[in-house]
Coordinates of C-alpha atoms and ligand atoms in Angstrom, one line a residue:
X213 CA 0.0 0.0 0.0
X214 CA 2.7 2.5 0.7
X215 CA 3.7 4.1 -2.8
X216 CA 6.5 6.4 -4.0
X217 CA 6.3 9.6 -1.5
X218 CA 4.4 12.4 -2.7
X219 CA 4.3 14.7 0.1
X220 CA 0.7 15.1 -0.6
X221 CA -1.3 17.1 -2.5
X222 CA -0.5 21.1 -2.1
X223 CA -2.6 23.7 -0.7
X224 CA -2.8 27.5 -1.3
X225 CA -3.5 29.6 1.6
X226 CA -6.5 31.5 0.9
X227 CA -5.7 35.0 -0.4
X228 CA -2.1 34.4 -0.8
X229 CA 0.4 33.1 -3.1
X230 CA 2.2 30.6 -0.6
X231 CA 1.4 26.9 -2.0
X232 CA 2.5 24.2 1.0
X233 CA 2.5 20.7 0.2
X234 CA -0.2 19.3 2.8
X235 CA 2.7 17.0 4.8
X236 CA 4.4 19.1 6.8
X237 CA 6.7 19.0 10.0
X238 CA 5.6 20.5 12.9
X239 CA 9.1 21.4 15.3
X240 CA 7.9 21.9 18.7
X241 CA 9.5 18.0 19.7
X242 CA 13.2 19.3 18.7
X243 CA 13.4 22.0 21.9
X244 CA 14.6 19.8 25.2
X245 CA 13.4 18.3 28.4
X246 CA 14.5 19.6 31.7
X247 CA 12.5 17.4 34.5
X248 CA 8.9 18.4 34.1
X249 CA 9.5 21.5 32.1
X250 CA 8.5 20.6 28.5
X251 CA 9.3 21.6 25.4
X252 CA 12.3 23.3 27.6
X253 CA 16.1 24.2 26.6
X254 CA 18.1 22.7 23.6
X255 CA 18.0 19.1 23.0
X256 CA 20.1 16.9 23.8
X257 CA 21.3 16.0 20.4
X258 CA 22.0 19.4 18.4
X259 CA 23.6 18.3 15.5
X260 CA 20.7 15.3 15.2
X261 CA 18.5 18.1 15.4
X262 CA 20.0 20.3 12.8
X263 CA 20.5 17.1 10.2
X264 CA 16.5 16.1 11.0
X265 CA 15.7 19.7 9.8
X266 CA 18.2 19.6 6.7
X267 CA 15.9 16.3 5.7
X268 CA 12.8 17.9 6.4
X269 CA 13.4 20.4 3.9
X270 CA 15.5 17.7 1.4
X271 CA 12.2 15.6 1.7
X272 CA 10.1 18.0 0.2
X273 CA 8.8 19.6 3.4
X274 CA 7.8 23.3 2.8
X275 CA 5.3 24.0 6.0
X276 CA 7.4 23.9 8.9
X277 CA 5.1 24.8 12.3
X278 CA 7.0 26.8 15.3
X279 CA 7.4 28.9 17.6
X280 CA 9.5 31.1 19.5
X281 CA 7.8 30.0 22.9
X282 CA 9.2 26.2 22.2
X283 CA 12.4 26.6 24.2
X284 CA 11.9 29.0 24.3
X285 CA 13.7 30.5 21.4
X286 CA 15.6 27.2 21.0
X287 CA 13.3 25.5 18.1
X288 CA 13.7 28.8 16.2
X289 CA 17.4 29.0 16.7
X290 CA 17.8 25.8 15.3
X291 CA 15.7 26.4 12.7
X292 CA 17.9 29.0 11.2
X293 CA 20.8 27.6 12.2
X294 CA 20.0 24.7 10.0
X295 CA 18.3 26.1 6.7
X296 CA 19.4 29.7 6.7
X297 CA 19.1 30.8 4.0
X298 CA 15.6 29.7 3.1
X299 CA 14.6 27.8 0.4
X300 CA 12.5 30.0 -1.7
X301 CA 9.6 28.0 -1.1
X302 CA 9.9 27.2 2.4
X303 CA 6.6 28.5 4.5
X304 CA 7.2 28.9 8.1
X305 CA 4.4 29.3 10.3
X306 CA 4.5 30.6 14.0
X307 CA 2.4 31.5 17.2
X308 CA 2.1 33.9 19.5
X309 CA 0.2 34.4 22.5
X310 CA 1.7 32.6 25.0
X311 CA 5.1 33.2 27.2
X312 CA 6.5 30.5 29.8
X313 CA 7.5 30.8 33.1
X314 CA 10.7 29.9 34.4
X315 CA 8.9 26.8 36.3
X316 CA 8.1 25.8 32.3
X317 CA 4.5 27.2 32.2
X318 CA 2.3 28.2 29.8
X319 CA 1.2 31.9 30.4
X320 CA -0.7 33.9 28.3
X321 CA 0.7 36.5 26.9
X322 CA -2.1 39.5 24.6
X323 CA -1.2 42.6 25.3
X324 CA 0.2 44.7 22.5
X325 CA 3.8 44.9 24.1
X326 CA 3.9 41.0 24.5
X327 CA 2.5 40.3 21.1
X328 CA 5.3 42.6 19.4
X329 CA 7.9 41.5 21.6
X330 CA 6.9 37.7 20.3
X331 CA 6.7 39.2 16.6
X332 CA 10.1 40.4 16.9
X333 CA 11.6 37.5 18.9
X334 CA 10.1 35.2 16.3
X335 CA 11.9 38.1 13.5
X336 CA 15.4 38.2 15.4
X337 CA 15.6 34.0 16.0
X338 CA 14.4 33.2 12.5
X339 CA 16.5 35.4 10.8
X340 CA 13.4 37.1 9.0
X341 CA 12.3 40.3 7.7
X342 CA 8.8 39.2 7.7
X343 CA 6.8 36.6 8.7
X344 CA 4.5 34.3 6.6
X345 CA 2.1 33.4 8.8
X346 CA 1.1 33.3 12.2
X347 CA -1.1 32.1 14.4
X348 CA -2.9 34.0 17.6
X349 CA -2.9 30.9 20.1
X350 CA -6.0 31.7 22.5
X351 CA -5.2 30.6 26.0
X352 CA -8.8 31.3 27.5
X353 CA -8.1 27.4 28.6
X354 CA -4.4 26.1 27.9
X355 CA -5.8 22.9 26.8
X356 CA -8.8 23.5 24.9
X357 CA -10.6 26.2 22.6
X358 CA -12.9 28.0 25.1
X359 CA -15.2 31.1 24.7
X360 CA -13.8 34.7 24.8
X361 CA -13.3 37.7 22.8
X362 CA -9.8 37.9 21.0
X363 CA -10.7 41.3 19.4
X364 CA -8.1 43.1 21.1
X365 CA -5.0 40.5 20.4
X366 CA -5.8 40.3 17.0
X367 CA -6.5 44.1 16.2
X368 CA -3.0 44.6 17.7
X369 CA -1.7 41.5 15.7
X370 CA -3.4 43.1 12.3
X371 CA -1.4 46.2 12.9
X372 CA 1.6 44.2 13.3
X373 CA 1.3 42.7 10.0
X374 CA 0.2 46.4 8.5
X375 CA 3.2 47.0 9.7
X376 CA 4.9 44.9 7.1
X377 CA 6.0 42.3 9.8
X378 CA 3.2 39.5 8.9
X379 CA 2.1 38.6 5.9
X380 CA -0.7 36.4 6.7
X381 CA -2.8 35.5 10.1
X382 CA -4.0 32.7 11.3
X383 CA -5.5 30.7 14.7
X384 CA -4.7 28.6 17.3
X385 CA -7.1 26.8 19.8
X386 CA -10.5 28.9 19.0
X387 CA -14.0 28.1 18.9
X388 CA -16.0 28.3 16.2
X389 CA -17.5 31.7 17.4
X390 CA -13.9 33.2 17.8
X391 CA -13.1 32.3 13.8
X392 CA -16.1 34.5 13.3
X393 CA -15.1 37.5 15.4
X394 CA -11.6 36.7 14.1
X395 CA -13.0 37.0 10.1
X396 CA -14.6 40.4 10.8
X397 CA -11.7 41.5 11.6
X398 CA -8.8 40.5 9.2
X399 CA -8.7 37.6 6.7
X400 CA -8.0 34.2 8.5
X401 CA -5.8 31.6 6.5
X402 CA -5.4 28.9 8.8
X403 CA -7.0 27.5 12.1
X404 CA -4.4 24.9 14.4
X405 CA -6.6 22.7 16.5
X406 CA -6.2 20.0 18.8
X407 CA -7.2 17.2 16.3
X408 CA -6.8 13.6 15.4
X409 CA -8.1 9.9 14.7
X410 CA -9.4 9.9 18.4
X411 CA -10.3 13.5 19.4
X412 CA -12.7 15.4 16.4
X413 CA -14.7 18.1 18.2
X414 CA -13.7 20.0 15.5
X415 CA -15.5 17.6 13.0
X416 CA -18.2 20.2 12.0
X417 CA -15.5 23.1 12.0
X418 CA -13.2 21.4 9.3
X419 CA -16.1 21.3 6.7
X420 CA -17.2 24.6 7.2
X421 CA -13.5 26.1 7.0
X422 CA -13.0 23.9 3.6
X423 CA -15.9 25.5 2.5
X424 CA -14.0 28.6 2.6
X425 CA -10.8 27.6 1.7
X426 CA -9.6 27.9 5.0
X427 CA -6.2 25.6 6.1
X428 CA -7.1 23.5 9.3
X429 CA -4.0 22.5 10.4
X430 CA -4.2 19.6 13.6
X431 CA -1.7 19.7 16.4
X432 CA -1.2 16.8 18.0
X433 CA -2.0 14.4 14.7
X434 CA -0.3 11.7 16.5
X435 CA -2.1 12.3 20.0
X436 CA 0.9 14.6 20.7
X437 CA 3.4 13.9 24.1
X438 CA 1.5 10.6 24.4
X439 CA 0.9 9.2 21.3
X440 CA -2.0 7.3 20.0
X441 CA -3.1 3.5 21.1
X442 CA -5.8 1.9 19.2
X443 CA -6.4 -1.9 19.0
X444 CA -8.8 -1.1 15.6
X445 CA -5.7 1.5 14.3
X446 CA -3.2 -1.2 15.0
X447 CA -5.5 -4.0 13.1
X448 CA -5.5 -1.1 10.3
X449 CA -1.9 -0.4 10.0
X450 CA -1.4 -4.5 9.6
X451 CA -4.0 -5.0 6.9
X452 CA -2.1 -1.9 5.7
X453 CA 1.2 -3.0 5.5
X454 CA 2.3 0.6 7.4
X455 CA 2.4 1.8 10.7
X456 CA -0.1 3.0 13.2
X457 CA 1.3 6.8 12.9
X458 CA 1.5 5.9 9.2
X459 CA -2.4 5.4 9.1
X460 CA -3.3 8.4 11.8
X461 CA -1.2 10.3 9.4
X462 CA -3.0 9.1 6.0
X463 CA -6.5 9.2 7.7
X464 CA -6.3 13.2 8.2
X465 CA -5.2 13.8 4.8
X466 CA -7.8 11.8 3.6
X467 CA -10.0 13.4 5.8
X468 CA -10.6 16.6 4.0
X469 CA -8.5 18.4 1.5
X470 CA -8.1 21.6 4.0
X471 CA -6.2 19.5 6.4
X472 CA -2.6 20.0 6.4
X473 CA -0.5 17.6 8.8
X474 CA 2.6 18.9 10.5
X475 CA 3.7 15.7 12.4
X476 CA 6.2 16.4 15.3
X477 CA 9.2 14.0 15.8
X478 CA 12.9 14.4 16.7
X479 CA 13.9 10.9 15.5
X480 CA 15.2 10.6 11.8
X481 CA 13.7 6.9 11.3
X482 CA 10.0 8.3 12.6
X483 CA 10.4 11.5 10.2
X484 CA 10.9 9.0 7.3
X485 CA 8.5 6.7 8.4
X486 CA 5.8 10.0 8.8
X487 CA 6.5 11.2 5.3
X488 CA 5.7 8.2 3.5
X489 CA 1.9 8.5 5.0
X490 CA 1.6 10.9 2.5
X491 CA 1.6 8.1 -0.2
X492 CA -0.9 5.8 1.8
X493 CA -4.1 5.3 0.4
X494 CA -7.0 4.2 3.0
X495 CA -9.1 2.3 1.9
X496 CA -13.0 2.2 2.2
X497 CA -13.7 -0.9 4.2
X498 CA -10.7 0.2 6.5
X499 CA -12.0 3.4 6.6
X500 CA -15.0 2.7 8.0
X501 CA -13.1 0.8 10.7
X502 CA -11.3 3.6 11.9
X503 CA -14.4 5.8 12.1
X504 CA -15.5 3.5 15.6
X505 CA -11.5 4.7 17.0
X506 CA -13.0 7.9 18.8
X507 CA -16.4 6.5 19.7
X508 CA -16.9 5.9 23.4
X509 CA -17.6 2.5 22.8
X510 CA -15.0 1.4 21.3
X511 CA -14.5 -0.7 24.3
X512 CA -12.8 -3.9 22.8
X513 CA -10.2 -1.7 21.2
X514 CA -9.7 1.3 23.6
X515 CA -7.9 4.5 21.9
X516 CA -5.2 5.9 25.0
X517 CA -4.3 9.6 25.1
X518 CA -2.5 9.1 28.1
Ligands
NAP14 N1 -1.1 25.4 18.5 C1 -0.8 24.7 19.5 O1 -1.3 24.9 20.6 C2 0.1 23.5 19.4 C3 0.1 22.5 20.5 C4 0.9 21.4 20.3 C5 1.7 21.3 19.2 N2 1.6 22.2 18.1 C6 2.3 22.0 16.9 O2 1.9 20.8 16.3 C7 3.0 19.9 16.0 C8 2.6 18.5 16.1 O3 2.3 18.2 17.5 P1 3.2 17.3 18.5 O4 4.6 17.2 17.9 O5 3.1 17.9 19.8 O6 2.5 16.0 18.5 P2 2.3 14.7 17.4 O7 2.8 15.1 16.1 O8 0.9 14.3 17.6 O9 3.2 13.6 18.1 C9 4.5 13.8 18.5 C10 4.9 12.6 19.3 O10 4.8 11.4 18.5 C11 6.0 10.7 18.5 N3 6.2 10.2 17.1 C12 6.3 11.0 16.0 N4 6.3 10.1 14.9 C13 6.3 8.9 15.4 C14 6.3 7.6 14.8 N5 6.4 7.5 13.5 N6 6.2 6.5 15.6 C15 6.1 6.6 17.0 N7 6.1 7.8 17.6 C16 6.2 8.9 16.8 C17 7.1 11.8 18.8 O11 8.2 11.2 19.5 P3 9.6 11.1 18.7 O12 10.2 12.5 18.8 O13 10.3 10.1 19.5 O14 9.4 10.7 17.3 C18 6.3 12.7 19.8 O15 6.3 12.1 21.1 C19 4.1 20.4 17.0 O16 5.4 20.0 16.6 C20 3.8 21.9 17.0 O17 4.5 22.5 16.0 C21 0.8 23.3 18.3

């Protein structure tokens, strides 16, 4: 089943001229570990780091998902450090909205100072002029979209980017309701939610953001720091001939043609084994398998998050 890699189809962001092949990498996983601060300090393997970039980019990868809180300001730093200067076609997409605390937390982070301070730390780490996109992350809850006006962020963010700093804006962790607000506001390219094989609140959102040509971009398409364990996804990936990530992976692209996957890994053999999901056709019978993985019950073959 698994073809000749094709990276996908590509995708043009609405309103722009940036074309992303719908694999890409997302780089949070390369920053370090320091106890129970995550996502925390360089890694331990630099140079692996730099050389899993390099193939990232030599794979075909040109959507690489950042930020300058992952670190923080390590992922960016090794971002330029490995593929400064930019391949033409390279589309790097960040986030802002969020600082962390020296215990490792998450604090939000919307006033106009923070938000240009993030611009320009995301500017000064990345080597850029300019960035292409980037995402307001909404931290009404840390883990979840919840309700909340982000008028303010995003009116300071839009005057950031007519500014000449930003060329395109997207969102992070919003509701439904938030897009709205958000589209009154200033054209929306992309929306990064928590989604995957086993967690698809945002089922409804995806088809109504396709319908606009709107990118919808899942973190965690692998279940994130834990990943995914499904008896039924397992069984898949067998009759498959490919791996459970392989399957997550190919199910989200098949899922709608709006969905863009940015898969995080520091390891070299999973970044390989990631890309070639992109050549995995699903099919129907399977398929309809793996719709029962996020349904409560789906007893016999629980799906873990842990
Ligand atoms: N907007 C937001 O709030 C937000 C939140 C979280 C993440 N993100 C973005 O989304 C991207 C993706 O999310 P993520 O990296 O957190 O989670 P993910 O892609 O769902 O999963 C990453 C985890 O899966 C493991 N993994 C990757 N490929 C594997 C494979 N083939 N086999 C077995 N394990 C594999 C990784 O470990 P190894 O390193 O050992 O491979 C890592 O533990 C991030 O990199 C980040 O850019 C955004």
């Amino acid at each position: 089943m698994l073809q000749e890699i094709s990276l996908a189809s590509s995708f043009i962001l609405p309103g722009s001229s940036l074309s992303v092949n719908r694999m890409g990498y997302g780089a949070m996983q390369l920053a370090g570990r320091d106890g129970n601060k995550l996502v925390w300090g360089p890694p331990r393997d630099v140079d692996g780091a730099i050389t899993l970039l390099r193939e990232v980019v030599a794979s075909g990868v040109n959507h690489i998902d950042t930020s300058d809180f992952y670190g923080p300001h390590v992922t960016n730093q090794l971002i330029r450090r490995a593929l400064f200067p930019y391949p033409d076609d390279l589309v790097i997409v960040t986030k802002v909205g969020t600082r962390r605390g020296e215990d490792g937390s998450w604090i939000p982070a919307f006033s106009p100072d923070e938000l240009t301070g993030a611009i320009h730390d995301n500017l000064r780490n990345l080597g850029l002029d300019v960035l292409d996109v980037v995402n307001l992350r909404s931290m009404f809850s840390v883990h979840q979209p919840a309700e909340g006006s982000i008028e303010a962020p995003l009116t300071a963010l839009a005057e950031l980017q007519q500014k000449g700093l930003i060329r395109h804006i997207g969102l992070s962790n919003v509701t439904p309701t938030q897009i709205a607000e958000a589209r009154r506001i200033v054209p929306i390219v992309c929306v990064q939610n928590h989604y995957n094989l086993a967690h698809r609140a945002d089922d409804a959102l995806i088809a109504d953001l396709a319908h606009d040509g709107i990118a919808y971009v899942p973190f965690f398409p692998l279940g994130g720091f834990t990943p995914l364990q499904s008896g039924t996804l397992s069984e898949a990936a067998s009759r498959l001939g490919a791996t459970p990530m392989q399957v997550a992976l190919a199910w989200l692209l098949q899922r709608s043609p709006n969905i863009l996957v940015i898969p995080g890994t520091s390891s070299l053999q999973h970044l390989r084994e990631n890309l070639k999901a992109a050549a995995l056709q699903i099919p129907a019978e399977v398929h309809d398998d793996l719709e029962t993985v996020s349904r409560p019950d789906a007893a016999s073959h629980p799906t873990r998050q842990l």
